[in-house]
Amino acid sequence: MGRSNGGGKLAATLALAFFATLIIMLPEVSAKRFIVGGNMGWTSNVNYTLWAGNQTFYFGDWLFFVYDRNQNDVIEVNKTNYETCIAEHPIHNYTTGAGRDVVALNVTHDRYFISSKGSCYGGMKVHVHLTPLPPPPKAAPVKSHSSRFTVLRSQLVIPAVFAVAAVWDSLILRV
Ligand SMILES: *[C@@H]1O[C@H](CO)[C@@H](O)[C@H](O)[C@H]1NC(C)=O
Ligand SMILES: *[C@@H]1O[C@H](CO)[C@@H](O)[C@H](O)[C@H]1NC(C)=O
Ligand SMILES: *[C@@H]1O[C@H](CO)[C@@H](O)[C@H](O)[C@H]1NC(C)=O
Ligand SMILES: *[C@@H]1O[C@H](CO)[C@@H](O)[C@H](O)[C@H]1NC(C)=O
Ligand SMILES: *[C@@H]1O[C@H](CO)[C@@H](O)[C@H](O)[C@H]1NC(C)=O
C-alpha cells in the first residue's frame, strides 16, 4: 500500500526529520565537559592560554581538572590574582583532594583558575571566557553550527532522527 514511492519519500522525510531534530535538540544537548589541558590534564609545562584559545566555552559547560592530587590544586581567583599568581583569599577553592575537580561554567563572567603550588608562575593557570550562546535555534541556519554539535552530539541526534523519521513516515503513509 503506497510503498512503491516509499524510497524517495523516506529519503525526503529523513532529510526533513534530520534538520528538524537538529533544531529541536540543540539547546538541550549542547553542554560539554572540557578536560582542562586535554590529554595533558592540569599540570605544569602546559600553556593553558594556548589550550583555552583553542576551545569554545559556552554557558552550561563544565571544566574537569584532572591532576596529581599530591602536586596540585584548583583555585579560582580574580583577574588581578590570576596575573600575579596569588592564591590567598580565593574566590573558591575547588580542590576536593581526589585530583578530579569539576567546575560548572554557570556564570557568564570570565573565570580564572590557578594552581597555588608555585607552578602558576610557569603558566599553570587558565582563563576561561564564555562565548555567547548561539542565536535562538529557529533563526540559526543549520550550517552555521560547528562540528561541536553535529559531530559530538551525533550519538544522541542520529537515533532520534530515525525515531522521528519512522513516526513521520507512518503518518505520511496513512494519509
Ligand atoms: C588546537 O586544535 C587543533 C585542531 O584540533 C590542534 O591541531 C592543535 O594541536 C590544537 N592546539 C593546542 C594548543 O591545543
Ligand atoms: C582580587 O582579590 C584580592 C584578594 O581578595 C583583592 O584584594 C583585590 O582587590 C581583588 N581585585 C579585584 C580587581 O577585584
Ligand atoms: C584548598 O583546599 C584544599 C583541600 O581542602 C586545601 O588543602 C588547600 O590548602 C586549599 N588551598 C587554598 C589556597 O586555600
Ligand atoms: C553553579 O554551580 C555550582 C556547582 O554546581 C553551584 O554551587 C552554584 O550555586 C551554581 N551557581 C549558579 C549561579 O547557578
Ligand atoms: C603561551 O603561549 C602564548 C602564545 O604563544 C604566549 O604569548 C605566552 O607567553 C605563553 N605562556 C607561557 C606561560 O608560556
Coordinates of N, CA and C and ligand atoms in Angstrom, one line a residue:
M1 N 0.8 -1.2 0.0 CA 0.0 0.0 0.0 C 0.9 1.3 0.0
G2 N 1.0 1.8 -1.2 CA 1.7 3.1 -1.3 C 3.2 3.0 -1.1
R3 N 3.8 1.8 -1.1 CA 5.2 1.6 -0.8 C 6.0 1.8 -2.1
S4 N 5.5 1.9 -3.3 CA 6.3 1.9 -4.5 C 7.1 3.2 -4.5
N5 N 6.6 4.3 -4.0 CA 7.3 5.5 -4.0 C 8.0 5.8 -2.7
G6 N 8.0 4.7 -1.9 CA 8.5 4.9 -0.5 C 9.9 5.3 -0.3
G7 N 10.8 4.9 -1.3 CA 12.2 5.2 -1.1 C 12.4 6.7 -1.1
G8 N 11.9 7.4 -2.2 CA 12.1 8.8 -2.3 C 11.5 9.6 -1.1
K9 N 10.3 9.1 -0.8 CA 9.6 9.8 0.3 C 10.3 9.6 1.6
L10 N 10.9 8.4 1.8 CA 11.6 8.2 3.0 C 12.8 9.0 3.1
A11 N 13.5 9.2 1.9 CA 14.8 10.0 1.9 C 14.4 11.4 2.3
A12 N 13.4 11.9 1.6 CA 13.0 13.3 1.9 C 12.6 13.5 3.4
T13 N 11.8 12.5 3.8 CA 11.4 12.5 5.2 C 12.6 12.5 6.2
L14 N 13.5 11.7 5.9 CA 14.7 11.6 6.7 C 15.4 12.9 6.7
A15 N 15.6 13.5 5.6 CA 16.3 14.8 5.5 C 15.6 15.9 6.3
L16 N 14.3 15.9 6.1 CA 13.4 16.9 6.9 C 13.6 16.6 8.4
A17 N 13.4 15.3 8.7 CA 13.5 15.0 10.2 C 14.8 15.3 10.7
F18 N 15.9 15.1 9.9 CA 17.2 15.4 10.4 C 17.4 16.8 10.8
F19 N 16.9 17.7 10.0 CA 17.1 19.1 10.3 C 16.1 19.6 11.4
A20 N 15.0 19.0 11.4 CA 14.0 19.3 12.4 C 14.6 18.9 13.8
T21 N 15.1 17.7 13.8 CA 15.6 17.1 15.1 C 16.8 17.9 15.6
L22 N 17.7 18.3 14.6 CA 18.9 19.1 15.0 C 18.4 20.4 15.7
I23 N 17.5 21.0 15.1 CA 17.0 22.3 15.6 C 16.3 22.1 16.9
I24 N 15.6 21.1 17.1 CA 14.8 20.8 18.3 C 15.8 20.5 19.4
M25 N 16.9 19.7 19.1 CA 17.7 19.1 20.2 C 18.8 20.0 20.6
L26 N 19.3 20.9 19.7 CA 20.5 21.7 20.0 C 20.5 22.3 21.4
P27 N 19.4 23.0 21.9 CA 19.5 23.6 23.2 C 19.7 22.7 24.3
E28 N 19.2 21.5 24.1 CA 19.2 20.5 25.3 C 20.5 19.7 25.4
V29 N 21.2 19.5 24.3 CA 22.3 18.6 24.3 C 23.6 19.3 24.2
S30 N 23.7 20.7 24.3 CA 24.9 21.4 24.0 C 25.9 21.4 25.1
A31 N 25.6 21.0 26.3 CA 26.6 21.1 27.4 C 27.8 20.1 27.1
K32 N 28.9 20.7 27.3 CA 30.1 19.9 27.1 C 31.0 19.9 28.3
R33 N 31.7 18.8 28.5 CA 32.7 18.7 29.6 C 34.1 18.8 29.0
F34 N 34.8 19.8 29.4 CA 36.2 20.0 29.0 C 37.2 19.5 30.0
I35 N 38.0 18.6 29.6 CA 39.2 18.2 30.4 C 40.2 19.3 30.2
V36 N 40.5 20.0 31.3 CA 41.4 21.1 31.2 C 42.8 20.7 30.8
G37 N 43.3 21.2 29.7 CA 44.6 20.7 29.2 C 44.5 19.5 28.3
G38 N 43.3 19.1 28.0 CA 43.2 17.9 27.1 C 43.9 16.7 27.7
N39 N 44.7 16.0 26.8 CA 45.4 14.8 27.3 C 46.4 15.1 28.4
M40 N 46.9 16.3 28.4 CA 47.9 16.6 29.4 C 47.3 16.8 30.8
G41 N 46.1 17.2 30.8 CA 45.4 17.4 32.1 C 45.9 18.7 32.7
W42 N 45.8 18.8 34.0 CA 46.2 20.0 34.8 C 47.5 19.8 35.4
T43 N 48.5 20.4 34.8 CA 49.9 20.1 35.2 C 50.8 21.3 34.8
S44 N 52.1 21.2 35.3 CA 53.0 22.3 34.8 C 53.4 21.9 33.4
N45 N 54.0 22.9 32.7 CA 54.6 22.7 31.4 C 53.5 22.6 30.3
V46 N 52.3 23.1 30.6 CA 51.3 23.2 29.6 C 50.9 24.7 29.5
N47 N 50.8 25.2 28.3 CA 50.4 26.5 28.1 C 48.9 26.6 28.0
Y48 N 48.2 26.9 29.1 CA 46.8 26.9 29.1 C 46.1 28.0 28.4
T49 N 46.9 29.0 28.1 CA 46.4 30.1 27.3 C 46.2 29.6 25.9
L50 N 47.2 28.9 25.4 CA 47.0 28.3 24.1 C 45.9 27.2 24.1
W51 N 45.8 26.4 25.1 CA 44.8 25.4 25.2 C 43.4 26.1 25.2
A52 N 43.2 27.1 26.0 CA 41.9 27.7 26.1 C 41.5 28.4 24.8
G53 N 42.6 29.0 24.2 CA 42.3 29.7 22.9 C 41.8 28.8 21.8
N54 N 42.0 27.5 22.0 CA 41.6 26.5 21.0 C 40.2 25.9 21.3
Q55 N 39.6 26.4 22.4 CA 38.3 25.8 22.8 C 37.2 26.9 22.7
T56 N 36.0 26.4 22.6 CA 34.8 27.3 22.6 C 34.0 26.9 23.8
F57 N 34.0 27.8 24.8 CA 33.2 27.5 26.1 C 31.9 28.2 26.0
Y58 N 30.8 27.5 26.4 CA 29.5 28.1 26.4 C 29.0 28.0 27.9
F59 N 28.1 28.8 28.2 CA 27.4 28.8 29.4 C 26.7 27.4 29.6
G60 N 26.9 26.8 30.7 CA 26.3 25.5 31.0 C 27.4 24.3 30.8
D61 N 28.5 24.7 30.2 CA 29.6 23.7 30.0 C 30.2 23.4 31.4
W62 N 31.2 22.4 31.4 CA 31.9 22.1 32.6 C 33.3 22.0 32.3
L63 N 34.1 22.4 33.4 CA 35.5 22.1 33.3 C 35.8 20.9 34.2
F64 N 36.7 20.1 33.8 CA 37.1 18.9 34.6 C 38.6 19.0 34.7
F65 N 39.1 19.2 35.9 CA 40.5 19.3 36.2 C 41.0 17.9 36.7
V66 N 41.9 17.4 35.9 CA 42.5 16.1 36.2 C 43.9 16.2 36.5
Y67 N 44.4 15.8 37.7 CA 45.8 16.1 38.1 C 46.2 15.2 39.2
D68 N 47.5 15.3 39.5 CA 48.1 14.6 40.6 C 47.8 15.3 41.9
R69 N 47.0 14.7 42.7 CA 46.5 15.4 43.9 C 47.6 15.7 44.9
N70 N 48.7 15.0 44.8 CA 49.8 15.4 45.7 C 50.6 16.6 45.2
Q71 N 50.4 16.9 44.0 CA 51.2 18.0 43.4 C 50.5 19.3 43.3
N72 N 49.2 19.2 43.1 CA 48.5 20.4 42.6 C 47.1 20.6 43.2
D73 N 46.5 21.7 42.9 CA 45.1 22.0 43.3 C 44.5 23.0 42.3
V74 N 43.2 23.3 42.6 CA 42.5 24.2 41.7 C 41.8 25.3 42.5
I75 N 42.3 26.5 42.2 CA 41.9 27.7 43.0 C 41.3 28.7 42.0
E76 N 40.1 29.2 42.3 CA 39.6 30.2 41.5 C 39.9 31.6 42.1
V77 N 40.5 32.5 41.3 CA 40.8 33.8 41.8 C 40.3 34.8 40.8
N78 N 40.5 36.1 41.2 CA 40.1 37.2 40.3 C 41.2 37.5 39.3
K79 N 41.0 38.4 38.4 CA 41.9 38.6 37.3 C 43.3 39.1 37.8
T80 N 43.2 40.0 38.8 CA 44.4 40.5 39.4 C 45.3 39.4 39.9
N81 N 44.7 38.5 40.7 CA 45.4 37.5 41.4 C 45.8 36.4 40.4
Y82 N 45.1 36.3 39.3 CA 45.5 35.3 38.3 C 46.8 35.8 37.6
E83 N 46.8 37.1 37.4 CA 48.0 37.7 36.7 C 49.3 37.6 37.7
T84 N 49.0 37.7 38.9 CA 50.2 37.7 39.9 C 50.3 36.4 40.6
C85 N 49.5 35.4 40.3 CA 49.6 34.1 40.9 C 49.4 34.1 42.4
I86 N 48.5 34.9 42.9 CA 48.3 34.9 44.4 C 47.0 34.1 44.7
A87 N 47.2 33.1 45.5 CA 46.1 32.2 45.8 C 45.4 32.5 47.2
E88 N 45.9 33.5 47.9 CA 45.3 33.8 49.1 C 43.9 34.5 48.9
H89 N 43.0 34.4 49.8 CA 41.7 34.9 49.6 C 41.0 34.5 48.3
P90 N 41.0 33.2 48.0 CA 40.5 32.9 46.6 C 39.0 33.1 46.5
I91 N 38.5 33.2 45.3 CA 37.0 33.2 45.1 C 36.4 31.9 45.5
H92 N 37.1 30.8 45.1 CA 36.7 29.5 45.5 C 37.8 28.5 45.4
N93 N 37.8 27.6 46.3 CA 38.8 26.5 46.3 C 38.1 25.3 45.8
Y94 N 38.4 24.8 44.6 CA 37.7 23.6 44.1 C 38.4 22.3 44.5
T95 N 39.5 22.4 45.2 CA 40.2 21.2 45.5 C 39.4 20.3 46.4
T96 N 39.1 19.1 45.9 CA 38.4 18.2 46.8 C 39.4 17.1 47.4
G97 N 40.6 17.0 46.8 CA 41.5 16.1 47.4 C 41.7 14.8 46.5
A98 N 40.8 14.6 45.5 CA 40.9 13.4 44.7 C 41.7 13.6 43.5
G99 N 42.1 14.9 43.2 CA 42.8 15.2 41.9 C 41.8 15.2 40.7
R100 N 40.5 15.2 41.0 CA 39.5 15.3 40.0 C 38.4 16.3 40.4
D101 N 38.5 17.5 39.9 CA 37.6 18.5 40.3 C 36.8 19.1 39.2
V102 N 35.6 19.3 39.5 CA 34.6 19.8 38.4 C 34.2 21.2 38.7
V103 N 34.1 22.0 37.7 CA 33.7 23.4 37.8 C 32.6 23.6 36.8
A104 N 31.4 24.1 37.3 CA 30.3 24.4 36.4 C 30.5 25.8 35.8
L105 N 30.4 25.9 34.5 CA 30.5 27.3 33.9 C 29.1 27.8 33.8
N106 N 28.6 28.1 35.0 CA 27.2 28.6 35.1 C 27.1 30.1 35.5
V107 N 28.1 30.8 35.3 CA 28.0 32.3 35.4 C 28.7 32.8 34.1
T108 N 28.2 34.0 33.7 CA 28.7 34.4 32.3 C 30.0 35.2 32.4
H109 N 30.4 35.7 33.5 CA 31.7 36.4 33.6 C 32.9 35.5 33.4
D110 N 34.0 36.2 33.1 CA 35.3 35.4 32.9 C 35.7 34.7 34.2
R111 N 36.3 33.6 34.1 CA 36.8 32.8 35.2 C 38.3 32.7 35.1
Y112 N 38.9 32.6 36.3 CA 40.4 32.5 36.4 C 40.7 31.4 37.4
F113 N 41.5 30.4 37.0 CA 41.9 29.3 37.9 C 43.4 29.2 37.9
I114 N 43.9 29.0 39.1 CA 45.4 28.8 39.2 C 45.7 27.6 40.1
S115 N 46.9 27.2 40.0 CA 47.5 26.3 41.0 C 48.2 27.1 42.0
S116 N 48.0 26.8 43.3 CA 48.6 27.6 44.3 C 50.0 27.0 44.7
K117 N 50.4 26.0 44.0 CA 51.6 25.3 44.4 C 52.9 25.8 43.7
G118 N 52.9 27.0 43.1 CA 54.1 27.5 42.6 C 54.2 27.4 41.1
S119 N 53.5 26.4 40.5 CA 53.6 26.2 39.1 C 52.8 27.3 38.3
C120 N 52.0 28.0 39.0 CA 51.3 29.1 38.4 C 52.2 30.1 37.7
Y121 N 53.4 30.3 38.3 CA 54.3 31.3 37.7 C 54.9 30.8 36.4
G122 N 54.9 29.5 36.2 CA 55.3 28.9 35.0 C 54.2 28.7 34.0
G123 N 53.0 29.2 34.3 CA 51.9 29.1 33.4 C 50.8 28.2 33.7
M124 N 50.8 27.6 34.9 CA 49.7 26.7 35.3 C 48.6 27.5 35.8
K125 N 47.9 28.1 34.9 CA 46.7 28.9 35.2 C 45.9 29.0 33.9
V126 N 44.6 29.1 34.1 CA 43.8 29.2 32.9 C 42.7 30.2 33.1
H127 N 42.5 30.9 32.0 CA 41.4 32.0 31.9 C 40.4 31.5 31.0
V128 N 39.1 31.4 31.5 CA 38.0 30.9 30.7 C 37.1 32.0 30.3
H129 N 36.9 32.3 29.1 CA 35.9 33.3 28.6 C 34.8 32.6 27.9
L130 N 33.6 32.8 28.3 CA 32.5 32.2 27.6 C 32.1 32.9 26.3
T131 N 31.9 32.1 25.3 CA 31.3 32.6 24.0 C 29.8 32.7 24.2
P132 N 29.2 33.9 23.8 CA 27.8 34.0 23.9 C 27.1 32.8 23.2
L133 N 26.0 32.4 23.8 CA 25.3 31.2 23.2 C 24.9 31.6 21.8
P134 N 24.8 30.5 20.9 CA 24.3 30.7 19.5 C 23.0 31.4 19.6
P135 N 22.6 32.1 18.5 CA 21.3 32.7 18.4 C 20.2 31.6 18.6
P136 N 19.0 32.0 18.9 CA 17.9 31.1 19.1 C 17.8 30.1 17.9
P137 N 17.7 28.8 18.1 CA 17.8 27.8 17.1 C 16.9 28.1 15.9
K138 N 15.7 28.6 16.0 CA 14.9 28.8 14.8 C 15.5 29.8 13.8
A139 N 16.2 30.8 14.3 CA 16.8 31.8 13.5 C 18.1 31.4 12.9
A140 N 18.7 30.3 13.5 CA 20.1 29.9 13.1 C 20.1 28.9 11.9
P141 N 20.7 29.3 10.8 CA 20.9 28.3 9.7 C 21.7 27.1 10.2
V142 N 21.3 25.9 9.8 CA 21.9 24.7 10.4 C 23.4 24.7 10.1
K143 N 23.8 25.2 8.9 CA 25.2 25.1 8.5 C 26.1 25.9 9.4
S144 N 25.6 26.9 10.1 CA 26.5 27.7 10.9 C 26.8 27.0 12.2
H145 N 26.2 25.9 12.6 CA 26.5 25.3 13.8 C 27.8 24.5 13.6
S146 N 28.7 24.6 14.6 CA 30.0 24.0 14.5 C 29.9 22.5 14.6
S147 N 31.0 21.8 14.3 CA 31.1 20.4 14.4 C 30.9 19.9 15.8
R148 N 31.2 20.9 16.7 CA 30.9 20.6 18.2 C 29.6 20.0 18.4
F149 N 28.6 20.5 17.7 CA 27.2 20.0 17.8 C 27.0 18.8 17.0
T150 N 27.3 18.9 15.7 CA 26.9 17.8 14.8 C 27.7 16.6 15.0
V151 N 29.0 16.7 15.3 CA 29.8 15.5 15.5 C 29.6 14.9 16.9
L152 N 29.9 15.8 17.9 CA 29.9 15.2 19.3 C 28.5 14.8 19.7
R153 N 27.5 15.4 19.1 CA 26.2 15.0 19.6 C 25.5 14.0 18.7
S154 N 26.3 13.5 17.7 CA 25.6 12.6 16.8 C 25.0 11.3 17.4
Q155 N 25.7 10.9 18.5 CA 25.2 9.7 19.1 C 23.8 9.9 19.7
L156 N 23.5 11.1 20.1 CA 22.2 11.5 20.5 C 21.2 11.8 19.4
V157 N 21.8 12.5 18.4 CA 20.9 13.0 17.3 C 20.4 11.9 16.4
I158 N 21.4 11.0 16.0 CA 21.0 10.1 14.9 C 19.9 9.1 15.3
P159 N 20.0 8.5 16.5 CA 18.8 7.6 16.9 C 17.5 8.4 16.9
A160 N 17.6 9.7 17.3 CA 16.4 10.5 17.4 C 15.8 10.7 16.0
V161 N 16.7 10.9 15.0 CA 16.3 11.2 13.7 C 15.5 10.0 13.1
F162 N 16.0 8.8 13.4 CA 15.3 7.6 12.9 C 14.0 7.5 13.6
A163 N 13.9 7.8 14.9 CA 12.7 7.7 15.6 C 11.7 8.7 15.0
V164 N 12.1 9.9 14.8 CA 11.2 10.9 14.2 C 10.8 10.5 12.8
A165 N 11.8 10.0 12.0 CA 11.5 9.6 10.7 C 10.5 8.5 10.6
A166 N 10.6 7.6 11.5 CA 9.7 6.4 11.5 C 8.3 6.9 11.8
V167 N 8.1 7.8 12.7 CA 6.8 8.3 13.0 C 6.2 9.1 11.8
W168 N 7.1 10.0 11.3 CA 6.7 10.8 10.2 C 6.3 10.0 9.0
D169 N 7.1 9.0 8.7 CA 6.8 8.1 7.5 C 5.5 7.4 7.7
S170 N 5.2 6.9 8.9 CA 4.0 6.2 9.1 C 2.8 7.2 9.0
L171 N 3.0 8.4 9.4 CA 1.9 9.4 9.3 C 1.6 9.7 7.8
I172 N 2.7 9.9 7.0 CA 2.5 10.2 5.6 C 1.9 9.0 4.9
L173 N 2.2 7.8 5.2 CA 1.7 6.6 4.5 C 0.2 6.4 4.8
R174 N -0.2 6.9 6.0 CA -1.6 6.8 6.3 C -2.5 7.7 5.6
V175 N -2.0 8.9 5.2 CA -2.8 9.9 4.6 C -3.3 9.5 3.2
Ligands
LIG1 C1 44.2 23.3 18.5 O1 43.4 22.5 17.8 C2 43.9 21.9 16.6 C3 42.9 21.2 15.9 O2 42.2 20.3 16.7 C4 45.1 21.0 17.0 O3 45.7 20.5 15.9 C5 46.1 21.8 17.8 O4 47.2 21.0 18.3 C6 45.5 22.5 19.0 N1 46.4 23.3 19.7 C7 46.5 23.3 21.0 C8 47.5 24.3 21.6 O5 45.8 22.6 21.7
LIG2 C1 41.1 40.5 43.9 O1 41.1 39.8 45.1 C2 42.0 40.3 46.0 C3 42.0 39.4 47.2 O2 40.7 39.1 47.6 C4 41.6 41.8 46.4 O3 42.5 42.4 47.3 C5 41.5 42.6 45.1 O4 41.0 43.9 45.3 C6 40.7 41.9 44.0 N1 40.8 42.6 42.8 C7 39.7 42.9 42.0 C8 40.0 43.6 40.7 O5 38.6 42.5 42.3
LIG3 C1 42.2 24.3 49.1 O1 41.5 23.2 49.7 C2 42.4 22.1 50.0 C3 41.6 21.0 50.4 O2 40.7 21.4 51.4 C4 43.5 22.6 51.0 O3 44.3 21.5 51.3 C5 44.2 23.8 50.4 O4 45.1 24.3 51.4 C6 43.3 24.9 49.9 N1 44.1 25.8 49.2 C7 43.9 27.2 49.3 C8 44.9 28.0 48.5 O5 43.1 27.7 50.0
LIG4 C1 27.0 26.9 39.8 O1 27.2 25.5 40.1 C2 27.7 25.3 41.4 C3 28.1 23.8 41.5 O2 27.1 23.0 40.9 C4 26.7 25.7 42.4 O3 27.2 25.5 43.7 C5 26.4 27.2 42.2 O4 25.4 27.6 43.1 C6 26.0 27.5 40.8 N1 25.9 28.9 40.6 C7 24.9 29.5 39.9 C8 24.9 31.0 39.8 O5 24.0 28.8 39.4
LIG5 C1 51.6 30.8 26.0 O1 51.6 31.0 24.6 C2 51.4 32.3 24.3 C3 51.3 32.4 22.7 O2 52.3 31.8 22.1 C4 52.5 33.2 24.8 O3 52.2 34.6 24.5 C5 52.6 33.0 26.3 O4 53.7 33.8 26.8 C6 52.7 31.6 26.7 N1 52.6 31.4 28.1 C7 53.5 30.8 28.8 C8 53.3 30.7 30.3 O5 54.5 30.2 28.3

